[in-house]
Amino acid sequence: MTELAAVKTALKTQAVETPSWAYGNSGTRFKVFAQPGVPRNPREKLDDAAQVHAFTGAAPTVALHIPWDKVDDYGALAKYAQERGLKLGAINSNTFQDDDYRLGSICHPDAAVRRKAVDHLLECVDIMDATGSKDLKLWFADGTNYPGQDDMRERQDRLAEGLAQVYERLGDDQRMLLEYKFFEPAFYMTDVPDWGTAYAHCLKLGPKAQVVVDTGHHAPGTNIEFIVATLLREGKLGAFDFNSRFYADDDLMVGAADPFQLFRIMYEVIRGGGFTPDVAFMLDQCHNIEAKIPAIIRSVMNVQEATAKALLVDGAALADAQRTGDVLAANAVIMDAYNTDVRPLLGEVREELGLDADPVSAYRRSGWAEKIAAERVGGQQAGWGA
């Protein structure tokens, strides 16, 4: 097999999980912007996700968020997804929208509130059993706003205790994915602020606990690819939440702020053996002012383009330059791959899969946007918090 053929083969195996909440209405802290045709329930979200997969061939799973995607029969929802060529992916918990969580959830000083939070996480594992999902994704808004508000060490003890209870409930083929965020919504201290804290808890829990790297959850200037390389080396990288940010928020389309960074991350994934189903490539985005389905298609394409460029890095030439200490030659190998226009290559890959070379244009021609705008009238549109 030629090198180019191997790259094509690898690209055909890539899968990017889309988030159910990205199909709903969203906005800023000041306003949620409604769009016509937005889904009103989880099944309509899956209908839209099926369009993304149909035009990209690379988005076969959909992450759910509980309680935003709460239904009476999760087995039936999984069957509905299967009928549309999809599977249900990670189950995302929500311990940040209840009044009881004002001072935290599983880190809260009140044991009753901690119990409530853990019970919700256990409910999410029950849902995993019903849907066949293997990943429980955890992000905690827990933290403090002022020095002295609570005991930081005790909060870590509470966090460890709560995670351990949930870990013990996991099945043999299930895992816990722990996400981190260096700030927001707490202003002084966040309980899981960085990859080191997440890694320490996952290491103590065991092999079914792994770290999620959300590409928007880092301070400016952070070398995210170093974090990725380290977690892969330690066998603790479980998933990505792909998005990007310019300032403080983190839900813009992946690659929007720094496509070169996305390429560097994907190179470390490939170099470190992370281009496998064991590392989940998930989107975690909100599309506030842009049309949602085309934006999600574009996000999938951005991941594919960064991956294609990373696959084109000449590993032998790079290793030779590194061994001989040729700094300029080594950097040139990386830059040559990054500067390659991979869009024709990806177009060929899609056509070989029986798809249109340009997924966004194909979607616009399909008439789906007009169809859902005309049919989804009445009821309550899904959105942030619903």
PDB file of N, CA and C in Angstrom, residues 21 64-68 91-108 113 116-118 120-121 124 137-143 179 181 184-186 217 241 251 284 286 383-386:
ATOM      1  N   TRP A  21     -26.740  18.637  22.188  1.00  0.00           N
ATOM      2  CA  TRP A  21     -27.070  20.021  22.539  1.00  0.00           C
ATOM      3  C   TRP A  21     -26.655  21.019  21.469  1.00  0.00           C
ATOM      4  N   LEU A  64     -25.414  12.227  24.419  1.00  0.00           N
ATOM      5  CA  LEU A  64     -26.618  12.717  25.083  1.00  0.00           C
ATOM      6  C   LEU A  64     -26.254  13.489  26.335  1.00  0.00           C
ATOM      7  N   HIS A  65     -27.138  14.372  26.744  1.00  0.00           N
ATOM      8  CA  HIS A  65     -26.961  15.163  27.956  1.00  0.00           C
ATOM      9  C   HIS A  65     -28.203  14.977  28.819  1.00  0.00           C
ATOM     10  N   ILE A  66     -27.983  14.547  30.055  1.00  0.00           N
ATOM     11  CA  ILE A  66     -29.094  14.280  30.961  1.00  0.00           C
ATOM     12  C   ILE A  66     -29.123  15.363  32.039  1.00  0.00           C
ATOM     13  N   PRO A  67     -30.250  16.057  32.237  1.00  0.00           N
ATOM     14  CA  PRO A  67     -31.612  15.703  31.814  1.00  0.00           C
ATOM     15  C   PRO A  67     -32.088  16.349  30.520  1.00  0.00           C
ATOM     16  N   TRP A  68     -31.229  17.055  29.792  1.00  0.00           N
ATOM     17  CA  TRP A  68     -31.706  17.724  28.587  1.00  0.00           C
ATOM     18  C   TRP A  68     -32.302  16.743  27.587  1.00  0.00           C
ATOM     19  N   ILE A  91     -22.719   9.559  27.597  1.00  0.00           N
ATOM     20  CA  ILE A  91     -23.786  10.141  28.406  1.00  0.00           C
ATOM     21  C   ILE A  91     -23.156  11.223  29.281  1.00  0.00           C
ATOM     22  N   ASN A  92     -23.618  12.447  29.082  1.00  0.00           N
ATOM     23  CA  ASN A  92     -23.084  13.595  29.814  1.00  0.00           C
ATOM     24  C   ASN A  92     -24.002  13.931  30.979  1.00  0.00           C
ATOM     25  N   SER A  93     -23.425  14.084  32.149  1.00  0.00           N
ATOM     26  CA  SER A  93     -24.194  14.406  33.346  1.00  0.00           C
ATOM     27  C   SER A  93     -24.369  15.920  33.488  1.00  0.00           C
ATOM     28  N   ASN A  94     -25.283  16.300  34.374  1.00  0.00           N
ATOM     29  CA  ASN A  94     -25.546  17.729  34.628  1.00  0.00           C
ATOM     30  C   ASN A  94     -25.681  17.932  36.133  1.00  0.00           C
ATOM     31  N   THR A  95     -24.631  18.482  36.729  1.00  0.00           N
ATOM     32  CA  THR A  95     -24.682  18.802  38.157  1.00  0.00           C
ATOM     33  C   THR A  95     -24.399  20.293  38.359  1.00  0.00           C
ATOM     34  N   PHE A  96     -24.970  21.112  37.453  1.00  0.00           N
ATOM     35  CA  PHE A  96     -24.686  22.543  37.534  1.00  0.00           C
ATOM     36  C   PHE A  96     -25.914  23.430  37.334  1.00  0.00           C
ATOM     37  N   GLN A  97     -27.088  22.843  37.131  1.00  0.00           N
ATOM     38  CA  GLN A  97     -28.251  23.678  36.840  1.00  0.00           C
ATOM     39  C   GLN A  97     -29.343  23.604  37.900  1.00  0.00           C
ATOM     40  N   ASP A  98     -29.052  22.977  39.013  1.00  0.00           N
ATOM     41  CA  ASP A  98     -30.030  22.887  40.088  1.00  0.00           C
ATOM     42  C   ASP A  98     -29.664  23.888  41.179  1.00  0.00           C
ATOM     43  N   ASP A  99     -30.666  24.497  41.797  1.00  0.00           N
ATOM     44  CA  ASP A  99     -30.400  25.473  42.862  1.00  0.00           C
ATOM     45  C   ASP A  99     -29.573  24.885  43.997  1.00  0.00           C
ATOM     46  N   ASP A 100     -29.729  23.579  44.232  1.00  0.00           N
ATOM     47  CA  ASP A 100     -28.972  22.949  45.311  1.00  0.00           C
ATOM     48  C   ASP A 100     -27.465  22.984  45.063  1.00  0.00           C
ATOM     49  N   TYR A 101     -27.059  23.186  43.818  1.00  0.00           N
ATOM     50  CA  TYR A 101     -25.639  23.132  43.480  1.00  0.00           C
ATOM     51  C   TYR A 101     -24.965  24.507  43.502  1.00  0.00           C
ATOM     52  N   ARG A 102     -25.568  25.451  44.183  1.00  0.00           N
ATOM     53  CA  ARG A 102     -25.007  26.810  44.248  1.00  0.00           C
ATOM     54  C   ARG A 102     -23.588  26.803  44.814  1.00  0.00           C
ATOM     55  N   LEU A 103     -23.307  25.931  45.768  1.00  0.00           N
ATOM     56  CA  LEU A 103     -21.981  25.847  46.384  1.00  0.00           C
ATOM     57  C   LEU A 103     -21.218  24.599  45.935  1.00  0.00           C
ATOM     58  N   GLY A 104     -21.708  23.982  44.877  1.00  0.00           N
ATOM     59  CA  GLY A 104     -21.048  22.790  44.364  1.00  0.00           C
ATOM     60  C   GLY A 104     -21.983  21.603  44.316  1.00  0.00           C
ATOM     61  N   SER A 105     -21.495  20.507  43.753  1.00  0.00           N
ATOM     62  CA  SER A 105     -22.292  19.281  43.651  1.00  0.00           C
ATOM     63  C   SER A 105     -21.619  18.183  44.474  1.00  0.00           C
ATOM     64  N   ILE A 106     -20.755  17.390  43.872  1.00  0.00           N
ATOM     65  CA  ILE A 106     -20.133  16.331  44.664  1.00  0.00           C
ATOM     66  C   ILE A 106     -19.021  16.864  45.581  1.00  0.00           C
ATOM     67  N   CYS A 107     -18.695  18.145  45.446  1.00  0.00           N
ATOM     68  CA  CYS A 107     -17.737  18.785  46.369  1.00  0.00           C
ATOM     69  C   CYS A 107     -18.449  19.655  47.406  1.00  0.00           C
ATOM     70  N   HIS A 108     -19.753  19.684  47.377  1.00  0.00           N
ATOM     71  CA  HIS A 108     -20.550  20.552  48.263  1.00  0.00           C
ATOM     72  C   HIS A 108     -20.297  20.210  49.735  1.00  0.00           C
ATOM     73  N   VAL A 113     -26.545  17.212  49.612  1.00  0.00           N
ATOM     74  CA  VAL A 113     -26.379  17.684  48.233  1.00  0.00           C
ATOM     75  C   VAL A 113     -25.414  16.771  47.486  1.00  0.00           C
ATOM     76  N   LYS A 116     -27.265  13.751  46.412  1.00  0.00           N
ATOM     77  CA  LYS A 116     -28.126  14.038  45.265  1.00  0.00           C
ATOM     78  C   LYS A 116     -27.313  14.019  43.971  1.00  0.00           C
ATOM     79  N   ALA A 117     -26.138  14.627  43.993  1.00  0.00           N
ATOM     80  CA  ALA A 117     -25.287  14.669  42.803  1.00  0.00           C
ATOM     81  C   ALA A 117     -24.826  13.276  42.405  1.00  0.00           C
ATOM     82  N   VAL A 118     -24.391  12.493  43.368  1.00  0.00           N
ATOM     83  CA  VAL A 118     -23.934  11.137  43.071  1.00  0.00           C
ATOM     84  C   VAL A 118     -25.084  10.286  42.536  1.00  0.00           C
ATOM     85  N   HIS A 120     -27.525  11.289  40.772  1.00  0.00           N
ATOM     86  CA  HIS A 120     -27.710  11.648  39.361  1.00  0.00           C
ATOM     87  C   HIS A 120     -26.672  10.956  38.488  1.00  0.00           C
ATOM     88  N   LEU A 121     -25.429  10.915  38.944  1.00  0.00           N
ATOM     89  CA  LEU A 121     -24.389  10.252  38.167  1.00  0.00           C
ATOM     90  C   LEU A 121     -24.669   8.763  38.033  1.00  0.00           C
ATOM     91  N   CYS A 124     -27.143   8.213  35.414  1.00  0.00           N
ATOM     92  CA  CYS A 124     -26.533   8.265  34.088  1.00  0.00           C
ATOM     93  C   CYS A 124     -25.918   6.928  33.701  1.00  0.00           C
ATOM     94  N   LYS A 137     -19.417  10.848  30.767  1.00  0.00           N
ATOM     95  CA  LYS A 137     -18.571  12.037  30.735  1.00  0.00           C
ATOM     96  C   LYS A 137     -18.978  12.987  31.838  1.00  0.00           C
ATOM     97  N   LEU A 138     -17.987  13.377  32.645  1.00  0.00           N
ATOM     98  CA  LEU A 138     -18.230  14.183  33.825  1.00  0.00           C
ATOM     99  C   LEU A 138     -17.511  15.523  33.720  1.00  0.00           C
ATOM    100  N   TRP A 139     -18.262  16.593  33.864  1.00  0.00           N
ATOM    101  CA  TRP A 139     -17.687  17.926  34.053  1.00  0.00           C
ATOM    102  C   TRP A 139     -18.398  18.560  35.224  1.00  0.00           C
ATOM    103  N   PHE A 140     -17.612  19.113  36.126  1.00  0.00           N
ATOM    104  CA  PHE A 140     -18.173  19.704  37.336  1.00  0.00           C
ATOM    105  C   PHE A 140     -17.904  21.212  37.363  1.00  0.00           C
ATOM    106  N   ALA A 141     -18.990  21.958  37.608  1.00  0.00           N
ATOM    107  CA  ALA A 141     -18.856  23.406  37.763  1.00  0.00           C
ATOM    108  C   ALA A 141     -18.409  23.778  39.172  1.00  0.00           C
ATOM    109  N   ASP A 142     -18.104  22.788  39.984  1.00  0.00           N
ATOM    110  CA  ASP A 142     -17.766  22.996  41.392  1.00  0.00           C
ATOM    111  C   ASP A 142     -16.532  23.885  41.554  1.00  0.00           C
ATOM    112  N   GLY A 143     -16.623  24.760  42.532  1.00  0.00           N
ATOM    113  CA  GLY A 143     -15.505  25.636  42.852  1.00  0.00           C
ATOM    114  C   GLY A 143     -15.934  26.663  43.879  1.00  0.00           C
ATOM    115  N   GLU A 179     -13.470  15.455  32.822  1.00  0.00           N
ATOM    116  CA  GLU A 179     -13.101  16.685  32.128  1.00  0.00           C
ATOM    117  C   GLU A 179     -12.602  17.713  33.132  1.00  0.00           C
ATOM    118  N   LYS A 181     -11.518  22.123  33.658  1.00  0.00           N
ATOM    119  CA  LYS A 181     -11.650  23.484  33.134  1.00  0.00           C
ATOM    120  C   LYS A 181     -11.019  24.440  34.130  1.00  0.00           C
ATOM    121  N   GLU A 184     -14.350  29.117  35.546  1.00  0.00           N
ATOM    122  CA  GLU A 184     -15.732  29.265  35.099  1.00  0.00           C
ATOM    123  C   GLU A 184     -16.559  28.026  35.454  1.00  0.00           C
ATOM    124  N   PRO A 185     -17.629  28.238  36.200  1.00  0.00           N
ATOM    125  CA  PRO A 185     -18.198  29.517  36.623  1.00  0.00           C
ATOM    126  C   PRO A 185     -17.611  30.072  37.915  1.00  0.00           C
ATOM    127  N   ALA A 186     -16.828  29.270  38.660  1.00  0.00           N
ATOM    128  CA  ALA A 186     -16.241  29.775  39.896  1.00  0.00           C
ATOM    129  C   ALA A 186     -15.100  30.747  39.572  1.00  0.00           C
ATOM    130  N   HIS A 217     -10.470  24.554  27.098  1.00  0.00           N
ATOM    131  CA  HIS A 217     -10.419  24.690  28.555  1.00  0.00           C
ATOM    132  C   HIS A 217      -9.016  24.927  29.090  1.00  0.00           C
ATOM    133  N   ASP A 241     -12.914  16.799  23.777  1.00  0.00           N
ATOM    134  CA  ASP A 241     -14.031  17.677  23.454  1.00  0.00           C
ATOM    135  C   ASP A 241     -13.452  18.757  22.552  1.00  0.00           C
ATOM    136  N   ASP A 251     -16.800  27.546  23.239  1.00  0.00           N
ATOM    137  CA  ASP A 251     -17.730  26.717  22.468  1.00  0.00           C
ATOM    138  C   ASP A 251     -17.776  27.062  20.990  1.00  0.00           C
ATOM    139  N   ASP A 284     -17.774  19.472  21.345  1.00  0.00           N
ATOM    140  CA  ASP A 284     -18.534  20.098  22.424  1.00  0.00           C
ATOM    141  C   ASP A 284     -18.650  21.570  22.071  1.00  0.00           C
ATOM    142  N   CYS A 286     -21.390  25.037  20.878  1.00  0.00           N
ATOM    143  CA  CYS A 286     -22.700  25.680  20.749  1.00  0.00           C
ATOM    144  C   CYS A 286     -22.636  26.613  19.549  1.00  0.00           C
ATOM    145  N   GLY A 383     -33.074  23.760  23.714  1.00  0.00           N
ATOM    146  CA  GLY A 383     -32.083  24.809  23.858  1.00  0.00           C
ATOM    147  C   GLY A 383     -31.274  24.615  25.101  1.00  0.00           C
ATOM    148  N   TRP A 384     -30.389  25.540  25.358  1.00  0.00           N
ATOM    149  CA  TRP A 384     -29.523  25.444  26.525  1.00  0.00           C
ATOM    150  C   TRP A 384     -30.404  25.360  27.770  1.00  0.00           C
ATOM    151  N   GLY A 385     -30.264  24.253  28.464  1.00  0.00           N
ATOM    152  CA  GLY A 385     -31.061  24.053  29.665  1.00  0.00           C
ATOM    153  C   GLY A 385     -32.328  23.264  29.410  1.00  0.00           C
ATOM    154  N   ALA A 386     -32.533  22.811  28.166  1.00  0.00           N
ATOM    155  CA  ALA A 386     -33.760  22.053  27.891  1.00  0.00           C
ATOM    156  C   ALA A 386     -33.485  20.989  26.842  1.00  0.00           C
TER     157      ALA A 386
END
